[in-house]
CSV table of C-alpha atoms in Angstrom, one decimal:
chain,number,residue,atom,x,y,z
A,1,MET,CA,-126.9,74.8,-174.8
A,2,LYS,CA,-128.2,76.5,-171.6
A,3,THR,CA,-131.6,77.0,-173.2
A,4,SER,CA,-131.8,73.3,-174.1
A,5,ILE,CA,-131.0,72.2,-170.6
A,6,LEU,CA,-133.6,74.6,-169.1
A,7,LEU,CA,-136.2,73.4,-171.6
A,8,ILE,CA,-135.5,69.7,-170.6
A,9,ILE,CA,-135.8,70.6,-166.9
A,10,ALA,CA,-139.1,72.4,-167.5
A,11,LEU,CA,-140.6,69.6,-169.5
A,12,THR,CA,-139.5,67.0,-166.9
A,13,THR,CA,-141.1,69.1,-164.1
A,14,ILE,CA,-144.4,69.4,-166.0
A,15,ALA,CA,-144.4,65.7,-166.7
A,16,ILE,CA,-143.8,64.8,-163.1
A,17,SER,CA,-146.5,67.2,-162.0
A,18,SER,CA,-149.0,65.7,-164.5
A,19,ARG,CA,-148.1,62.2,-163.4
A,20,SER,CA,-148.6,63.1,-159.8
A,21,GLN,CA,-152.0,64.5,-160.5
A,22,ASP,CA,-153.0,61.3,-162.3
A,23,ILE,CA,-151.9,59.2,-159.3
A,24,MET,CA,-153.3,61.4,-156.5
A,25,PRO,CA,-156.9,62.5,-156.8
A,26,PRO,CA,-157.5,66.3,-156.1
A,27,GLN,CA,-158.3,67.2,-152.5
A,28,ASP,CA,-161.7,68.6,-152.0
A,29,THR,CA,-160.7,71.5,-149.9
A,30,LEU,CA,-164.1,73.3,-150.0
A,31,ARG,CA,-166.6,71.4,-147.9
A,32,LYS,CA,-170.1,71.8,-149.4
A,33,ASN,CA,-172.6,73.2,-146.9
A,34,ALA,CA,-170.0,73.2,-144.1
A,35,VAL,CA,-170.0,76.1,-141.6
A,36,LYS,CA,-167.9,79.1,-142.7
A,37,VAL,CA,-165.7,79.9,-139.7
A,38,PHE,CA,-163.5,82.9,-138.9
A,39,ILE,CA,-161.2,82.5,-135.9
A,40,ASP,CA,-159.8,85.6,-134.2
A,41,SER,CA,-156.7,84.5,-132.2
A,42,ARG,CA,-153.2,85.6,-131.7
A,43,GLY,CA,-151.6,82.3,-130.9
A,44,LEU,CA,-153.5,79.3,-132.4
A,45,ASP,CA,-151.6,77.0,-134.7
A,46,MET,CA,-153.9,77.2,-137.6
A,47,ASN,CA,-152.2,74.5,-139.7
A,48,HIS,CA,-152.7,72.1,-136.8
A,49,LEU,CA,-156.3,73.2,-136.5
A,50,ARG,CA,-157.1,72.7,-140.2
A,51,ARG,CA,-155.8,69.1,-140.0
A,52,GLU,CA,-157.7,68.3,-136.8
A,53,ILE,CA,-160.9,70.0,-137.7
A,54,PRO,CA,-161.4,69.4,-141.5
A,55,TYR,CA,-165.2,69.6,-141.5
A,56,VAL,CA,-165.6,73.4,-141.6
A,57,ASN,CA,-164.6,76.0,-144.1
A,58,TYR,CA,-162.0,78.5,-142.8
A,59,VAL,CA,-162.5,82.0,-144.2
A,60,ARG,CA,-160.1,84.9,-144.2
A,61,ASP,CA,-162.6,87.7,-143.5
A,62,VAL,CA,-165.1,88.0,-140.7
A,63,LYS,CA,-167.8,89.3,-143.1
A,64,ASP,CA,-167.7,86.0,-145.0
A,65,ALA,CA,-168.2,83.9,-141.9
A,66,GLN,CA,-171.3,82.2,-140.5
A,67,LEU,CA,-169.5,81.7,-137.2
A,68,TYR,CA,-167.1,84.1,-135.5
A,69,ILE,CA,-164.8,82.6,-132.9
A,70,ARG,CA,-162.7,84.8,-130.6
A,71,GLU,CA,-160.0,83.4,-128.3
A,72,THR,CA,-158.7,85.3,-125.4
A,73,ASN,CA,-156.3,84.2,-122.6
A,74,GLN,CA,-155.1,85.3,-119.2
A,75,SER,CA,-152.7,83.7,-116.6
A,76,THR,CA,-154.1,81.5,-113.9
A,77,GLY,CA,-152.9,81.5,-110.3
A,78,SER,CA,-151.1,78.1,-110.8
A,79,GLY,CA,-149.0,79.6,-113.6
A,80,GLY,CA,-151.0,78.1,-116.5
A,81,GLN,CA,-153.3,79.8,-118.9
A,82,GLU,CA,-157.1,80.2,-119.0
A,83,TYR,CA,-158.4,80.3,-122.6
A,84,THR,CA,-161.9,81.7,-123.2
A,85,TYR,CA,-163.7,81.0,-126.5
A,86,PHE,CA,-166.6,83.2,-127.6
A,87,PHE,CA,-168.8,81.7,-130.3
A,88,VAL,CA,-171.0,84.2,-132.1
A,89,GLY,CA,-173.3,83.0,-134.9
A,90,GLN,CA,-173.7,85.1,-138.0
A,91,ASP,CA,-175.9,84.8,-141.1
A,92,LYS,CA,-178.1,81.7,-140.7
A,93,PHE,CA,-176.7,81.1,-137.2
A,94,ARG,CA,-177.4,84.6,-136.0
A,95,GLY,CA,-178.6,84.6,-132.4
A,96,LEU,CA,-176.6,81.4,-131.5
A,97,THR,CA,-173.9,82.3,-129.1
A,98,ASP,CA,-171.8,80.3,-126.6
A,99,THR,CA,-168.8,80.8,-124.3
A,100,LEU,CA,-166.4,78.0,-123.3
A,101,VAL,CA,-163.3,78.0,-121.1
A,102,TYR,CA,-160.2,75.8,-121.2
A,103,ALA,CA,-157.5,76.0,-118.5
A,104,SER,CA,-154.0,74.6,-119.0
A,105,SER,CA,-151.6,73.4,-116.3
A,106,PRO,CA,-148.2,75.0,-115.9
A,107,ASP,CA,-146.7,71.6,-116.3
A,108,ASP,CA,-148.4,71.0,-119.7
A,109,THR,CA,-146.2,70.7,-122.7
A,110,PHE,CA,-146.7,72.8,-125.8
A,111,GLU,CA,-148.4,69.8,-127.5
A,112,GLN,CA,-150.8,69.2,-124.6
A,113,VAL,CA,-151.9,72.9,-124.6
A,114,ARG,CA,-152.3,73.0,-128.3
A,115,GLN,CA,-154.4,69.8,-128.3
A,116,GLY,CA,-156.4,71.1,-125.4
A,117,ARG,CA,-157.3,74.3,-127.2
A,118,THR,CA,-158.1,72.3,-130.3
A,119,ASP,CA,-160.4,69.9,-128.4
A,120,MET,CA,-162.3,72.8,-126.8
A,121,LEU,CA,-162.9,74.3,-130.3
A,122,LYS,CA,-164.2,70.9,-131.5
A,123,MET,CA,-166.7,70.8,-128.7
A,124,GLY,CA,-167.8,74.3,-129.3
A,125,LEU,CA,-168.3,73.8,-133.0
A,126,MET,CA,-170.6,70.8,-132.6
A,127,ARG,CA,-173.6,73.0,-131.9
A,128,TYR,CA,-173.2,74.6,-135.4
A,129,VAL,CA,-171.9,71.6,-137.3
A,130,ALA,CA,-175.0,69.6,-136.2
A,131,ARG,CA,-177.2,72.1,-138.1
A,132,THR,CA,-175.5,71.3,-141.4
A,133,PRO,CA,-175.6,68.2,-143.7
A,134,ILE,CA,-171.9,67.5,-143.0
A,135,TYR,CA,-172.6,66.3,-139.5
A,136,LYS,CA,-173.1,62.8,-140.9
A,137,GLU,CA,-169.3,62.7,-141.6
A,138,VAL,CA,-168.3,63.7,-138.1
A,139,LYS,CA,-167.5,61.0,-135.6
A,140,ILE,CA,-167.8,61.7,-131.9
A,141,GLU,CA,-165.8,59.6,-129.5
A,142,TYR,CA,-165.7,59.3,-125.7
A,143,THR,CA,-162.8,58.1,-123.6
A,144,ALA,CA,-164.0,56.8,-120.2
A,145,VAL,CA,-162.3,57.9,-117.1
A,146,SER,CA,-162.3,56.5,-113.6
A,147,GLN,CA,-165.5,57.2,-111.6
A,148,GLU,CA,-163.6,57.4,-108.4
A,149,GLU,CA,-163.0,60.9,-107.2
A,150,GLU,CA,-160.1,61.6,-104.9
A,151,GLU,CA,-159.9,64.6,-102.6
A,152,VAL,CA,-157.3,67.0,-103.8
A,153,VAL,CA,-154.9,68.3,-101.1
A,154,ASP,CA,-152.8,71.3,-102.2
A,155,ARG,CA,-149.7,71.2,-100.0
A,156,TRP,CA,-148.5,74.4,-101.6
A,157,ASN,CA,-151.7,76.3,-100.7
A,158,ASN,CA,-152.0,77.8,-104.2
A,159,TRP,CA,-148.4,79.2,-104.2
A,160,VAL,CA,-146.4,78.8,-107.4
A,161,PHE,CA,-142.6,79.4,-107.5
A,162,GLU,CA,-140.4,79.9,-110.5
A,163,ILE,CA,-136.6,80.2,-110.8
A,164,GLU,CA,-134.9,81.2,-114.1
A,165,THR,CA,-131.4,81.9,-115.1
A,166,GLU,CA,-130.2,83.0,-118.6
A,167,PRO,CA,-126.5,83.4,-119.3
A,168,ASP,CA,-125.6,84.9,-122.7
A,169,TYR,CA,-122.2,85.1,-124.4
A,170,GLU,CA,-121.1,86.9,-127.6
A,171,TRP,CA,-117.7,87.0,-129.2
A,172,GLU,CA,-116.3,88.9,-132.2
A,173,ASP,CA,-112.8,89.9,-133.3
A,174,THR,CA,-113.1,93.4,-131.7
A,175,ARG,CA,-116.0,92.9,-129.3
A,176,ASN,CA,-117.1,90.4,-126.6
A,177,GLU,CA,-120.0,90.5,-124.2
A,178,ILE,CA,-121.2,88.4,-121.3
A,179,SER,CA,-124.6,88.9,-119.7
A,180,ILE,CA,-126.6,87.0,-117.1
A,181,ARG,CA,-130.2,87.5,-116.1
A,182,ASN,CA,-131.7,85.8,-113.1
A,183,THR,CA,-135.3,85.8,-111.9
A,184,ILE,CA,-137.1,84.3,-108.9
A,185,SER,CA,-140.9,84.7,-108.5
A,186,ALA,CA,-143.7,83.5,-106.2
A,187,THR,CA,-147.4,83.9,-106.9
A,188,LYS,CA,-150.6,83.0,-105.2
A,189,VAL,CA,-153.9,83.7,-106.9
A,190,THR,CA,-157.4,82.9,-105.6
A,191,GLU,CA,-160.8,84.5,-106.0
A,192,ASP,CA,-160.2,86.7,-103.0
A,193,TRP,CA,-156.5,87.4,-103.0
A,194,LYS,CA,-153.7,88.0,-105.5
A,195,MET,CA,-150.1,88.0,-104.2
A,196,GLU,CA,-147.0,88.3,-106.3
A,197,ALA,CA,-143.3,88.7,-105.5
A,198,ARG,CA,-140.5,88.9,-108.1
A,199,LEU,CA,-136.8,89.4,-107.9
A,200,ASN,CA,-134.8,90.3,-111.1
A,201,HIS,CA,-131.1,90.6,-111.5
A,202,ARG,CA,-129.2,91.6,-114.6
A,203,TYR,CA,-125.5,92.0,-115.2
A,204,THR,CA,-123.8,92.9,-118.5
A,205,LYS,CA,-120.1,93.4,-119.3
A,206,SER,CA,-118.9,94.4,-122.7
A,207,ASN,CA,-115.4,94.9,-124.1
A,208,PHE,CA,-114.7,96.9,-127.2
A,209,GLU,CA,-111.2,96.8,-128.8
A,210,PHE,CA,-110.0,99.8,-130.7
A,211,VAL,CA,-106.6,100.4,-132.3
A,212,ASP,CA,-104.8,101.7,-129.2
A,213,GLU,CA,-107.2,100.9,-126.3
A,214,THR,CA,-109.9,98.6,-124.9
A,215,PHE,CA,-113.2,100.1,-123.6
A,216,THR,CA,-115.1,98.1,-120.9
A,217,ALA,CA,-118.8,98.8,-120.2
A,218,ILE,CA,-120.6,97.3,-117.2
A,219,GLU,CA,-124.3,97.6,-116.5
A,220,ARG,CA,-125.9,96.3,-113.3
A,221,GLN,CA,-129.5,96.2,-112.2
A,222,LEU,CA,-131.3,94.5,-109.3
A,223,SER,CA,-135.0,95.0,-108.7
A,224,SER,CA,-137.8,93.4,-106.8
A,225,ASN,CA,-141.6,93.9,-106.9
A,226,VAL,CA,-144.2,92.8,-104.4
A,227,LEU,CA,-148.0,93.1,-105.0
A,228,VAL,CA,-150.8,92.2,-102.6
A,229,VAL,CA,-154.4,92.7,-103.8
A,230,LYS,CA,-157.7,92.0,-102.0
A,231,SER,CA,-160.9,91.5,-104.0
A,232,LEU,CA,-163.7,93.6,-102.6
A,233,SER,CA,-166.4,93.0,-105.2
A,234,GLN,CA,-166.9,92.5,-109.0
A,235,HIS,CA,-165.9,96.1,-109.5
A,236,TRP,CA,-163.6,97.1,-106.6
A,237,SER,CA,-160.2,96.0,-105.4
A,238,THR,CA,-157.6,97.3,-103.0
A,239,GLY,CA,-154.0,96.5,-102.3
A,240,VAL,CA,-150.4,97.7,-102.0
A,241,LYS,CA,-147.4,97.4,-104.3
A,242,SER,CA,-143.8,97.8,-103.2
A,243,ASP,CA,-140.7,98.2,-105.4
A,244,PHE,CA,-136.9,98.0,-104.8
A,245,LEU,CA,-134.4,99.1,-107.4
A,246,GLN,CA,-130.6,99.2,-107.8
A,247,SER,CA,-129.5,100.5,-111.2
A,248,SER,CA,-126.2,101.8,-112.5
A,249,ARG,CA,-127.9,103.3,-115.6
A,250,GLN,CA,-130.5,105.2,-113.5
A,251,ASN,CA,-128.0,106.4,-110.8
A,252,TYR,CA,-129.7,104.5,-107.9
A,253,ASP,CA,-127.7,102.8,-105.1
A,254,TYR,CA,-131.2,101.9,-104.1
A,255,GLN,CA,-134.8,103.1,-104.4
A,256,ILE,CA,-137.5,101.8,-102.1
A,257,SER,CA,-141.2,102.7,-102.6
A,258,ALA,CA,-144.6,101.5,-101.4
A,259,TYR,CA,-148.0,102.5,-102.8
A,260,PRO,CA,-151.3,101.5,-101.1
A,261,SER,CA,-153.8,101.6,-104.0
A,262,ILE,CA,-157.5,101.2,-104.9
A,263,GLU,CA,-158.9,100.1,-108.2
A,264,TYR,CA,-162.3,100.4,-109.8
A,265,ASN,CA,-163.3,98.4,-112.9
A,266,LEU,CA,-166.4,99.8,-114.8
A,267,PHE,CA,-167.1,96.3,-116.1
A,268,PRO,CA,-167.2,93.2,-113.9
A,269,TYR,CA,-163.8,91.5,-113.5
A,270,SER,CA,-165.4,88.3,-114.8
A,271,GLU,CA,-165.5,90.0,-118.2
A,272,SER,CA,-161.8,90.8,-118.1
A,273,THR,CA,-160.9,88.7,-121.2
A,274,HIS,CA,-163.4,90.6,-123.2
A,275,ARG,CA,-163.4,94.2,-121.9
A,276,GLN,CA,-161.9,96.3,-119.1
A,277,LEU,CA,-162.0,99.9,-118.0
A,278,ARG,CA,-159.9,100.1,-114.8
A,279,ILE,CA,-159.1,103.2,-112.8
A,280,LEU,CA,-156.4,102.9,-110.2
A,281,TYR,CA,-155.1,105.4,-107.7
A,282,GLY,CA,-152.1,104.9,-105.4
A,283,ILE,CA,-150.1,107.1,-103.0
A,284,GLY,CA,-147.0,106.4,-100.8
A,285,PRO,CA,-143.4,107.1,-99.8
A,286,GLU,CA,-140.3,106.8,-102.1
A,287,ILE,CA,-136.8,106.6,-100.5
A,288,ASN,CA,-134.0,107.4,-102.9
A,289,ASN,CA,-130.2,106.9,-102.4
A,290,TYR,CA,-128.2,108.0,-105.4
A,291,THR,CA,-124.8,106.7,-106.6
A,292,ASP,CA,-123.7,110.1,-107.8
A,293,THR,CA,-124.9,113.5,-106.6
A,294,THR,CA,-127.9,114.5,-108.7
A,295,ILE,CA,-128.4,117.6,-110.7
A,296,PHE,CA,-130.4,119.0,-107.7
A,297,GLY,CA,-127.5,118.4,-105.4
A,298,GLU,CA,-129.0,115.4,-103.6
A,299,THR,CA,-127.4,112.2,-102.5
A,300,GLN,CA,-130.4,110.8,-100.7
A,301,GLU,CA,-134.0,112.0,-100.1
A,302,THR,CA,-137.4,110.7,-99.0
A,303,LEU,CA,-140.4,111.9,-101.1
A,304,THR,CA,-144.2,111.2,-101.4
A,305,ARG,CA,-145.5,110.2,-104.8
A,306,HIS,CA,-148.9,109.5,-106.1
A,307,GLU,CA,-150.2,108.1,-109.3
A,308,LEU,CA,-153.4,107.7,-111.3
A,309,ASN,CA,-153.8,105.0,-114.0
A,310,ILE,CA,-156.7,104.5,-116.5
A,311,ALA,CA,-156.6,101.4,-118.7
A,312,TYR,CA,-159.2,100.5,-121.4
A,313,GLU,CA,-159.2,97.2,-123.3
A,314,VAL,CA,-161.8,95.7,-125.6
A,315,ARG,CA,-161.9,93.0,-128.3
A,316,GLU,CA,-164.8,92.7,-130.7
A,317,ARG,CA,-165.5,91.5,-134.2
A,318,TRP,CA,-164.7,94.9,-135.6
A,319,GLY,CA,-161.2,94.8,-134.0
A,320,SER,CA,-159.5,95.7,-130.7
A,321,VAL,CA,-158.5,98.6,-128.6
A,322,ASN,CA,-155.9,98.8,-125.9
A,323,PHE,CA,-155.4,102.2,-124.3
A,324,SER,CA,-153.7,103.4,-121.1
A,325,LEU,CA,-153.2,106.8,-119.5
A,326,GLN,CA,-150.9,107.4,-116.5
A,327,GLY,CA,-150.0,110.4,-114.4
A,328,THR,CA,-147.6,110.7,-111.5
A,329,ASN,CA,-146.0,113.5,-109.5
A,330,TYR,CA,-144.2,114.2,-106.2
A,331,LEU,CA,-146.4,116.0,-103.6
A,332,ASN,CA,-143.5,118.1,-102.3
A,333,ASP,CA,-143.0,119.7,-105.8
A,334,PHE,CA,-145.8,119.6,-108.3
A,335,SER,CA,-143.5,120.6,-111.1
A,336,LYS,CA,-141.9,117.2,-110.9
A,337,TYR,CA,-144.5,115.1,-112.8
A,338,ARG,CA,-144.9,112.6,-115.7
A,339,LEU,CA,-147.9,112.1,-118.0
A,340,SER,CA,-147.9,109.2,-120.4
A,341,MET,CA,-150.4,107.7,-122.9
A,342,ASP,CA,-150.0,104.4,-124.8
A,343,GLY,CA,-152.4,102.7,-127.2
A,344,PHE,CA,-153.0,100.2,-129.9
A,345,LEU,CA,-156.0,100.2,-132.2
A,346,ASN,CA,-156.9,97.6,-134.8
A,347,ILE,CA,-160.0,98.1,-137.0
A,348,ARG,CA,-161.5,95.9,-139.8
A,349,ILE,CA,-162.7,98.6,-142.2
A,350,LEU,CA,-164.0,96.7,-145.2
A,351,ARG,CA,-163.9,93.1,-146.5
A,352,GLY,CA,-160.2,92.2,-146.4
A,353,LEU,CA,-159.1,95.7,-145.3
A,354,SER,CA,-157.8,96.4,-141.8
A,355,PHE,CA,-156.1,99.3,-140.2
A,356,ASN,CA,-153.8,99.4,-137.1
A,357,LEU,CA,-152.4,102.3,-135.2
A,358,ARG,CA,-150.0,102.1,-132.3
A,359,GLY,CA,-148.0,104.6,-130.3
A,360,GLY,CA,-147.2,106.3,-127.1
A,361,VAL,CA,-146.3,109.8,-125.8
A,362,ALA,CA,-145.0,111.0,-122.5
A,363,LYS,CA,-144.3,114.4,-120.9
A,364,VAL,CA,-141.3,113.9,-118.7
A,365,SER,CA,-140.5,116.4,-115.9
A,366,ASP,CA,-139.5,114.1,-113.0
A,367,GLN,CA,-135.9,113.0,-113.7
A,368,ILE,CA,-134.7,113.8,-110.2
A,369,ASN,CA,-132.2,111.0,-110.4
A,370,LEU,CA,-129.9,112.4,-113.1
A,371,SER,CA,-126.2,112.6,-112.2
A,372,ALA,CA,-124.7,116.0,-111.9
A,373,GLY,CA,-121.5,114.6,-113.4
A,374,GLY,CA,-123.1,114.3,-116.8
A,375,VAL,CA,-122.8,111.5,-119.4
A,376,SER,CA,-119.7,110.5,-121.4
A,377,ASP,CA,-119.8,109.9,-125.2
A,378,GLU,CA,-119.2,106.2,-124.6
A,379,GLU,CA,-122.1,106.0,-122.1
A,380,VAL,CA,-124.4,107.8,-124.6
A,381,LEU,CA,-123.5,105.5,-127.5
A,382,LEU,CA,-123.9,102.4,-125.4
A,383,ASN,CA,-127.0,103.7,-123.5
A,384,LEU,CA,-125.3,103.0,-120.1
A,385,ARG,CA,-126.7,106.1,-118.4
A,386,GLU,CA,-130.1,107.8,-118.4
A,387,ARG,CA,-130.1,111.1,-120.2
A,388,ALA,CA,-132.3,114.2,-119.6
A,389,THR,CA,-135.3,114.5,-121.8
A,390,THR,CA,-138.6,116.4,-121.7
A,391,TYR,CA,-140.7,114.0,-123.8
A,392,ARG,CA,-140.8,110.6,-125.4
A,393,ILE,CA,-142.8,109.7,-128.5
A,394,ASN,CA,-143.2,106.5,-130.5
A,395,THR,CA,-145.8,105.8,-133.1
A,396,GLY,CA,-146.6,103.7,-136.2
A,397,PHE,CA,-149.5,102.6,-138.3
A,398,GLY,CA,-150.3,100.2,-141.1
A,399,PHE,CA,-152.9,98.9,-143.5
A,400,THR,CA,-153.5,95.3,-144.6
A,401,TYR,CA,-155.6,94.4,-147.6
A,402,THR,CA,-156.2,90.8,-148.6
A,403,PHE,CA,-158.2,89.7,-151.7
A,404,GLY,CA,-158.9,86.5,-153.7
A,405,SER,CA,-160.4,83.3,-152.5
A,406,ILE,CA,-162.3,83.7,-149.2
A,407,TYR,CA,-161.4,80.1,-148.1
A,408,ASN,CA,-158.2,79.1,-146.3
A,409,ASN,CA,-158.5,75.4,-145.7
A,410,VAL,CA,-155.4,73.9,-147.2
A,411,VAL,CA,-152.2,73.0,-145.2
A,412,ASN,CA,-149.0,72.8,-147.2
A,413,PRO,CA,-145.8,72.9,-145.0
A,414,ARG,CA,-143.3,72.4,-147.8
A,415,PHE,CA,-140.3,74.8,-147.7
A,416,GLY,CA,-141.7,76.1,-144.4
A,417,ASN,CA,-139.6,77.9,-141.8
A,418,GLY,CA,-140.1,75.5,-139.0
A,419,ARG,CA,-142.4,77.7,-136.9
A,420,GLY,CA,-145.7,76.5,-138.2
A,421,GLY,CA,-145.7,78.7,-141.3
A,422,GLY,CA,-146.3,77.6,-144.8
A,423,GLY,CA,-143.6,79.4,-146.7
A,424,PHE,CA,-140.6,81.7,-146.5
A,425,GLY,CA,-142.4,84.4,-144.6
A,426,GLY,CA,-144.3,82.4,-142.0
A,427,GLY,CA,-147.9,81.4,-141.6
A,428,GLY,CA,-149.7,84.4,-140.1
A,429,ARG,CA,-152.7,84.3,-137.8
A,430,ARG,CA,-155.3,82.8,-140.0
């Protein structure tokens, strides 16, 4: 009986599918003679892009492309984003390159930003589409705007302010937690100056019910960061950063520090979305007041600390690299130091095959803030107190291999997950 029912359902499904194919002509998803495009982006809505720009062929591998497009972004002084598009011709378009920039406003909605990015790609593609027979099917429109120009007066003088609060509640039979996070920030960014101020507050209270008792855990943290930077040239900058910290986990009633610093970028800052090699050195005082007496018998102390940071970032057709090296120590005791290295590497090895490696390692010898009273089992399990360690390591790697059709033009949102993907597992980058 069950077999008969399944057979009827299968035959009905096949019949409906065949009927649908008779009614709806097949979609020509491969555009003959259209530009083969590979888009390298970490945030573009590719389903939206395929609908809005249907006159190119989207390919899955950079080696199959006639046009390679890389999108990078960085924050603007107003709180928006500046998106830079690098167009690099390959194959028959070799030698044709272009760079376009689109800047969003902090008040723009997601849809406005998405459409702005799409429109910029449309304009950048025209140079290449015009060299193919498919240009006859592309229509260009122009929306007239007012010819009157008004003088723009910025009453905020480039300052942007942001206030955020985020309460969070969780309840279970034997556990409940309340947490709140508050943030206030102010930024001003111009060609000559960069000024940032940020205040962060976090409070978490958790109750755990056991058979004969209830354990309450409370974690508090208050921090502020101030940064003032002056541009000196395309390669040099100077400034000062100051920090304040109160933390129950790190045993600080308060910590105040200030580091006058200087930075050199091997590449011009104007190329920052494409490549950077920055070297920064800072030195300054650090005032510590501890909640509990430390393992060195201190309740308060003033020290001098200096740091050296080296950061390298690059994004190319072969992949991307992000690497940083940091070293700090206290001048009154060179045995109190920390060395850390973090990195991410993504390489396209062969057609369809890519490799990524990520990780970090740190040598820790500067935990002068540890409480002499030690850490309870509960504080260990709930990570409420910082513990002594001599090193930290995290690492991971992966391979991705894709094969089959080189084209990726079709959009099918059925049974999607609501985040722009086309199936149970999401849509991916391309």
